[in-house]
Amino acid sequence: MEIRRKLTYQFSATVAVLLFLSFLAIYLSFSESRKAEFIDRLKSKAKLVGQMLIDIEEIDVELLRKIEQNNPLNLSNEKVIIYDDWNRQLFVNFADTSISITTYFMNQVRARGEWRYVQHPYEIYGLQYSGPKGRIFVFVAATDIFGRKKLTMLGNILLFVFVVSLAFVFIAGRFFANQALNPIEGIIARVDEIGISNLDARVEEGNGKDEIAKLAITFNNMLQRLDSSFRIQKTFIANASHELRNPLTAITGQLEVMLMTPRSAEEYRNTLKSVHEDIVSINQMANNLLLLAQTSLDSASHNFVRIRIDDILWHTVNEMKVKYSDYQININFSTNIDDEENLMIMGNEQLMRIVFVNLLENAYKYSDKKKVSILVDQQSDQLSIGFADEGYGIADDEINLVFNPFYRARQVVHRKGHGIGLSLVENIVTLHQGYVSVNSRLNVGSTFTIHLPVHQSPGSLANS
Ligand code: ADP
């Protein structure tokens, strides 16, 4: 069922129950008070008749009959029967059999002094009256025509108000439900129009405060994230194809020139060497792109085991020293590290090696001194490894951009590179639940530090 219909029905049903109960209470209390009031009148009448017959010497049954016949204050359809103490009828002012006083009724009056009951359309009241002339039982019956009419009228009015109010509540409920839910229709229609080609479109946010507005705002935020990640992807693809196209164009150009006329063996060799370099560069970039894609996934897809970080670092440093013979690399361990357990992390050795290679390559590439100082430190359960060079540094406005794929700082564009290394470093370190920080001053040097959580062995945790 539609929400608007459900809301209307629920609202109307609640009001209907509430109205019904209150109207019923009004009707019943009015009916009770009418009954009590009429019984009071019957009681007064019974008392008066009893008094006249018992207390006043001069009045006997005959006189009472005459008084009663012409009494203008008689109740409608009023009937009076009087019995003496031996259940003999002393007085009756009607000839029909519409009223009968049962033995039960009589016994109740004898036992309790008074009693009443309803014999439709009559209400009968019985009273035991004692005086100097003895004891009598007076029964007065009458019909409360006026009171009953008023009760019926009240019933009709309440029923009318009930039906009209319910109709009004139903219409009002539908109106408010429509008003509250119409914006959702708008949102649905708008969302239906949004596709890949117009991810920059947004849904109407209404007053910005109510729940529907919050839904719209949340949806717009999601669209914003989708839009920006879609843009990033587009730029990424554009950058990647640009980076691949450059060396491919260079290769094609060189080969075309070579094929124009016959060349010497030396020229062929030189061209092949250059083509080979370009192909190596393309290959390296393709590998890095693949790695970048793989490390964007969660850590579950990489085999993480307990590894000792300094082992990997030493290994990579040695490789670097072989590759770049003029590279000066100093490794220092902070005095905080007094236990090899503090050098253990949960991770993937291959990936950590890629991190170190990239940071060491950069420190070498972007400095003329070809020198790097590595500091391994540990604070509480965080391990940090900083790579400090005295190189070209990075301008303040570019520091946060160097981690973006394909971004290369202004002052190094003449150096070879694709701008993927740091993105890869950041991805890998994030996969290891860590983060990378950078400190750099132009023409002074840069320090790239990776922070990783130490992985204590289950045994040492239990001992601590
Ligand atoms: P690449 O080195 O291939 O350009 P990276 O992603 O490794 O790609 O680096 C991105 C950019 O960050 C570099 O182009 C350079 O501008 C800057 N950068 C990285 N490391 C250093 C460093 N140690 N010193 C100065 N700039 C650096």
Short mmCIF file of C-alpha atoms and ligand atoms in Angstrom, two decimals, residues 358-359 362-363 365-366 389 392-394 402 407-412 416-423 440 446 448, ligand 1:
data_model
loop_
_atom_site.label_atom_id
_atom_site.label_comp_id
_atom_site.label_asym_id
_atom_site.label_seq_id
_atom_site.Cartn_x
_atom_site.Cartn_y
_atom_site.Cartn_z
CA ASN A 358 60.04 4.42 -4.60
CA LEU A 359 61.04 6.61 -1.65
CA ASN A 362 62.90 9.74 -5.35
CA ALA A 363 65.44 10.83 -2.73
CA LYS A 365 66.42 11.41 -8.28
CA TYR A 366 65.39 14.74 -6.76
CA ASP A 389 67.15 14.01 1.66
CA TYR A 392 65.21 20.16 -4.38
CA GLY A 393 62.29 20.05 -1.96
CA ILE A 394 58.66 20.67 -2.87
CA VAL A 402 52.37 15.01 -5.12
CA TYR A 407 51.22 14.73 -10.56
CA ARG A 408 54.79 15.99 -10.93
CA ALA A 409 56.08 19.13 -9.20
CA ARG A 410 57.00 22.12 -11.38
CA GLN A 411 60.74 22.13 -10.67
CA VAL A 412 61.31 18.44 -11.60
CA LYS A 416 62.26 11.30 -15.90
CA GLY A 417 59.19 10.01 -14.13
CA HIS A 418 55.50 9.29 -14.49
CA GLY A 419 54.13 10.62 -11.17
CA ILE A 420 52.78 7.27 -10.04
CA GLY A 421 55.33 6.26 -7.37
CA LEU A 422 53.97 8.30 -4.44
CA SER A 423 50.33 7.33 -5.17
CA SER A 440 59.62 19.61 2.67
CA SER A 446 62.30 16.65 1.94
CA PHE A 448 58.91 11.41 3.62
P1 ADP B 1 57.80 10.51 -10.18
O1 ADP B 1 58.97 10.45 -9.28
O2 ADP B 1 57.78 9.43 -11.19
O3 ADP B 1 57.56 11.85 -10.75
P2 ADP B 1 56.29 10.18 -7.76
O4 ADP B 1 54.86 9.88 -7.58
O5 ADP B 1 57.25 9.30 -7.08
O6 ADP B 1 56.51 10.22 -9.31
O7 ADP B 1 56.53 11.65 -7.29
C1 ADP B 1 55.62 12.66 -7.59
C2 ADP B 1 56.28 13.99 -7.50
O8 ADP B 1 56.59 14.28 -6.13
C3 ADP B 1 57.61 14.07 -8.17
O9 ADP B 1 57.41 14.34 -9.56
C4 ADP B 1 58.28 15.19 -7.46
O10 ADP B 1 57.84 16.41 -7.97
C5 ADP B 1 57.77 15.04 -6.06
N1 ADP B 1 58.74 14.34 -5.20
C6 ADP B 1 58.66 13.04 -4.80
N2 ADP B 1 59.71 12.75 -3.98
C7 ADP B 1 60.45 13.86 -3.89
C8 ADP B 1 61.63 14.22 -3.18
N3 ADP B 1 62.26 13.31 -2.44
N4 ADP B 1 62.09 15.47 -3.30
C9 ADP B 1 61.44 16.37 -4.02
N5 ADP B 1 60.31 16.13 -4.70
C10 ADP B 1 59.84 14.88 -4.64
#
